[in-house]
Short mmCIF file of C-alpha atoms in Angstrom, two decimals:
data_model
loop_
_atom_site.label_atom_id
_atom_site.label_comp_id
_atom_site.label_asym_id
_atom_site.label_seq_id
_atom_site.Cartn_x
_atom_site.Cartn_y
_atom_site.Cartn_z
CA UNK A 1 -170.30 26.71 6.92
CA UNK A 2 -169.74 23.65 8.95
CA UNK A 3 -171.35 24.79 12.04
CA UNK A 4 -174.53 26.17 10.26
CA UNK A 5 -174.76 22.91 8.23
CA UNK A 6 -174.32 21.26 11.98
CA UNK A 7 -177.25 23.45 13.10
CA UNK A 8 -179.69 23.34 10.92
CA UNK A 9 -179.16 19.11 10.77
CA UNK A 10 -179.97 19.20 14.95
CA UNK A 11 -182.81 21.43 14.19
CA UNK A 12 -184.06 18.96 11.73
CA UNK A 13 -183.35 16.10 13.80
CA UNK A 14 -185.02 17.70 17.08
CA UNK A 15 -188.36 18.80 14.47
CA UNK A 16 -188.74 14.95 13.75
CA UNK A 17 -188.15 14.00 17.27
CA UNK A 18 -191.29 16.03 18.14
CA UNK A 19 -192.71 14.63 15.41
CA UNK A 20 -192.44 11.67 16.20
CA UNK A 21 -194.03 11.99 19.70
CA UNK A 22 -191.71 9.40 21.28
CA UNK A 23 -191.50 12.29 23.88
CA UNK A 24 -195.15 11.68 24.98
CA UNK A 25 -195.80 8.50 26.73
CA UNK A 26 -199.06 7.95 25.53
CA UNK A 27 -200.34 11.30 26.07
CA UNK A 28 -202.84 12.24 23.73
CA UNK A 29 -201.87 16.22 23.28
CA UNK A 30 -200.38 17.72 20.79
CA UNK A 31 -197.75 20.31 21.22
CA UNK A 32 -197.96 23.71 19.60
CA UNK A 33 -196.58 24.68 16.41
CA UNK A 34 -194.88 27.71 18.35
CA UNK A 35 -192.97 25.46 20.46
CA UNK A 36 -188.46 25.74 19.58
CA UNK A 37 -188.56 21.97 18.61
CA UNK A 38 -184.54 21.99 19.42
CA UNK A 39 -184.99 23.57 23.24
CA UNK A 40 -187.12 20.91 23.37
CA UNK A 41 -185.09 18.45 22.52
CA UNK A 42 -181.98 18.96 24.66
CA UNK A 43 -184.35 19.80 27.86
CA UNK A 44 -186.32 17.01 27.52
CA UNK A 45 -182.78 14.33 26.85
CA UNK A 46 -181.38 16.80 29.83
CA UNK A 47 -183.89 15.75 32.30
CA UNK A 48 -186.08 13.20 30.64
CA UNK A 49 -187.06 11.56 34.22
CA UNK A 50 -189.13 14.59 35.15
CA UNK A 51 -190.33 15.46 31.76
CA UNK A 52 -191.81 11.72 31.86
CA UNK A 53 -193.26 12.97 35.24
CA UNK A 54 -194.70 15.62 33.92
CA UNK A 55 -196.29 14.36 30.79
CA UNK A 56 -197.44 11.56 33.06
CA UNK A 57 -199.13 13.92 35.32
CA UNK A 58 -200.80 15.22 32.34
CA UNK A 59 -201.63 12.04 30.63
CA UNK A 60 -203.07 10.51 34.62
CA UNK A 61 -204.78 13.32 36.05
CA UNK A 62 -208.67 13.90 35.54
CA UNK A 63 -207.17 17.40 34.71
CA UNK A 64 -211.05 18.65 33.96
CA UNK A 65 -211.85 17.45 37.59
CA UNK A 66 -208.64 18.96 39.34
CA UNK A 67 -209.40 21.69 42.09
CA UNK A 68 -207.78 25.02 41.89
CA UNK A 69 -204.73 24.88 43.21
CA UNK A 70 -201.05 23.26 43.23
CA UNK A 71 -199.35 19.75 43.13
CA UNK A 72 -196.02 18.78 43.46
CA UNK A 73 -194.54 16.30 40.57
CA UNK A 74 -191.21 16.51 40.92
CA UNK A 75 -189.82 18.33 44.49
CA UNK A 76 -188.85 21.49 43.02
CA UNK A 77 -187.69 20.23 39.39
CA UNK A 78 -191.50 20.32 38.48
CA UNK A 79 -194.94 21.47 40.07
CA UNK A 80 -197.93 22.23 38.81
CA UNK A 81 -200.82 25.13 39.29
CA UNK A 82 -204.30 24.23 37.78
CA UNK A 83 -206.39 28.07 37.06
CA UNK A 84 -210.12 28.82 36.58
CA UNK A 85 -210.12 32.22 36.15
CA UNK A 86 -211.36 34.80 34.13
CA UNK A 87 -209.05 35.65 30.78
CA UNK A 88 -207.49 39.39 29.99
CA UNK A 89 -208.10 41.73 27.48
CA UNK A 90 -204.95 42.29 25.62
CA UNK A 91 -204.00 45.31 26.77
CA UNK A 92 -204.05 43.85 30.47
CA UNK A 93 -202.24 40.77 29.08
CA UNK A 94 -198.12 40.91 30.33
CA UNK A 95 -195.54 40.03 27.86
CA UNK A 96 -193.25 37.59 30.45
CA UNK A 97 -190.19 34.99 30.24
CA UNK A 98 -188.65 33.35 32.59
CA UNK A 99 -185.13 32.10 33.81
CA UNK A 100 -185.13 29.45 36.14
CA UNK A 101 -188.36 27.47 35.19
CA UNK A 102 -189.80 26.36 31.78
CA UNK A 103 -193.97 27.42 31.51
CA UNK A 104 -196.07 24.10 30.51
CA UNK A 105 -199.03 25.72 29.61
CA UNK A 106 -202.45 24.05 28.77
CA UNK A 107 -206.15 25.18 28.20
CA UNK A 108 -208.13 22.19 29.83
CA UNK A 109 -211.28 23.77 29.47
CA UNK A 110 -212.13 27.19 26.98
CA UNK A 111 -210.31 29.09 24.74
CA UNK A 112 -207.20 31.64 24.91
CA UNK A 113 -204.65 33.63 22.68
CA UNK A 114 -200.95 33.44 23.66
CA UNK A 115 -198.55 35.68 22.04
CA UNK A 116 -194.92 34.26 21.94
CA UNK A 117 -192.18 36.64 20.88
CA UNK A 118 -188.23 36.27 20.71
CA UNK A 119 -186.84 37.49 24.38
CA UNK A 120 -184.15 39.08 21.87
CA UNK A 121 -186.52 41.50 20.01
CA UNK A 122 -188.42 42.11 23.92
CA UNK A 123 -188.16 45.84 25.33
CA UNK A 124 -187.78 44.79 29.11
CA UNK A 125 -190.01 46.98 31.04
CA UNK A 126 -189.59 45.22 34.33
CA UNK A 127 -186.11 43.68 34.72
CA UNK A 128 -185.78 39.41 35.84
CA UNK A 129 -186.62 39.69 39.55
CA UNK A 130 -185.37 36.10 40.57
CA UNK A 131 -187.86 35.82 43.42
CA UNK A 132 -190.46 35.99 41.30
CA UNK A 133 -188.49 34.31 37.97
CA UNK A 134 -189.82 36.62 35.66
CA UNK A 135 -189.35 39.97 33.66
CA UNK A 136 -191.90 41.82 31.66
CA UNK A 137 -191.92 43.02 28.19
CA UNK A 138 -193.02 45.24 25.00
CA UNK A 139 -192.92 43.15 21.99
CA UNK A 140 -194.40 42.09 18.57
CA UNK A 141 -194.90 38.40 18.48
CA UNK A 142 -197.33 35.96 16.96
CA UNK A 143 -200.63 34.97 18.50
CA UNK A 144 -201.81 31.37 18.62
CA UNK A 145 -205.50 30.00 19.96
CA UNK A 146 -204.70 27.84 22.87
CA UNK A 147 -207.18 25.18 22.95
CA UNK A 148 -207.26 21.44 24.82
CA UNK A 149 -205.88 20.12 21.48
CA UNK A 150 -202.42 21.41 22.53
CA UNK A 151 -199.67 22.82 24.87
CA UNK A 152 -197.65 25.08 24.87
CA UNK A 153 -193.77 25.42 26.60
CA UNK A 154 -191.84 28.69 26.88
CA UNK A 155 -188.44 28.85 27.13
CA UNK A 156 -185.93 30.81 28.92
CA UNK A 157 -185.40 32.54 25.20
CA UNK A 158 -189.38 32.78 24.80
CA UNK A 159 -191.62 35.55 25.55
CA UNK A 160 -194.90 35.13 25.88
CA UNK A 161 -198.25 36.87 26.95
CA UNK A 162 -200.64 34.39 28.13
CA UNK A 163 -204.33 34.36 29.20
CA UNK A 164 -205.99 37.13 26.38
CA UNK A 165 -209.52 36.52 26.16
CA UNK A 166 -211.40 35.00 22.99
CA UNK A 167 -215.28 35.60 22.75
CA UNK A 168 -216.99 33.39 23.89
CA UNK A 169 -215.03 32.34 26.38
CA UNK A 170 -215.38 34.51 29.66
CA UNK A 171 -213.05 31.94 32.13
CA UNK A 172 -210.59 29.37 31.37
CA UNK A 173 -209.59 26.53 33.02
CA UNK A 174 -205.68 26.00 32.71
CA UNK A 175 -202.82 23.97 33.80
CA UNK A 176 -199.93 25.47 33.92
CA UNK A 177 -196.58 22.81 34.80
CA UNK A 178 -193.08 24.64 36.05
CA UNK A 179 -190.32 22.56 34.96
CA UNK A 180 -186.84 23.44 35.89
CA UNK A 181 -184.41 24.56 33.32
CA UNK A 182 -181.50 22.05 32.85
CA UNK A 183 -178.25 24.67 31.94
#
């Protein structure tokens, strides 16, 4: 009973720490609803000098000006890839997670769903290839509109199938930032 008491204080604690946005350094994004506020927490208190990197890459880049392409931010503890490319139709959509890097992802201009699913209820249909630091999934999981309003981060326990299309919205712009899982 003690432990479970424990937990559910830290998850409480890390849900107002999120809350709270003292996390952000000014940036003016929300994060996503979807987001485990508690994974959050300890990466973020793990590594807090690039996660300050990265949300000031976020918060100093003219992200809807950005080229293509990628930028470093941290050496290999964080990079980013900005995206203008067409969105999927959901059955060409891949349920993924990921080992070695957390996903940052942000719609900077358009519209997308993103399904996120527990890893745990995932049937793995491509095992973790660590060269690529991903495996691919089956799953049920919840869909969420991805607009510039808000990010989203997926962690080592999150699947998620990015990029499905929403009328209207043909091509996307996107950032996505690769932060480095503190274990």
């Amino acid at each position: 009973m003690k432990n479970i008491a424990l937990a559910q204080a830290d998850q409480k604690a890390a849900e107002q720490w999120v809350k709270s946005k003292v996390w952000n350094n000014g940036l003016l994004i929300d994060v996503s609803p979807s987001v485990n506020a508690l994974e959050f927490y300890k990466q973020y208190n793990a590594n807090k000098a690039v996660w300050d990197k990265v949300f000031a890459f976020m918060k100093n880049q003219d992200l809807k000006n950005l080229a293509p392409g990628k930028y470093p931010i941290d050496d290999k503890n964080a990079y980013a890839s900005i995206t203008h490319d067409p969105s999927k139709t959901l059955e060409n959509a891949k349920w993924e997670s990921h080992q070695k890097y957390i996903d940052l992802q942000y719609v900077i201009i358009g519209e997308e769903k993103i399904g996120v699913a527990p890893v745990s209820t995932a049937t793995v249909i491509n095992p973790y290839n660590p060269a690529k630091d991903a495996a691919n999934y089956t799953a049920d999981g919840t869909y969420y509109l991805a607009t510039p309003s808000q990010f989203f981060l997926f962690f080592p326990p999150d699947a998620h199938r990015p990029n499905i299309k929403v009328d209207g919205y043909d091509t996307v712009k996107k950032l996505v930032i690769k932060i480095k899982v503190v274990n």
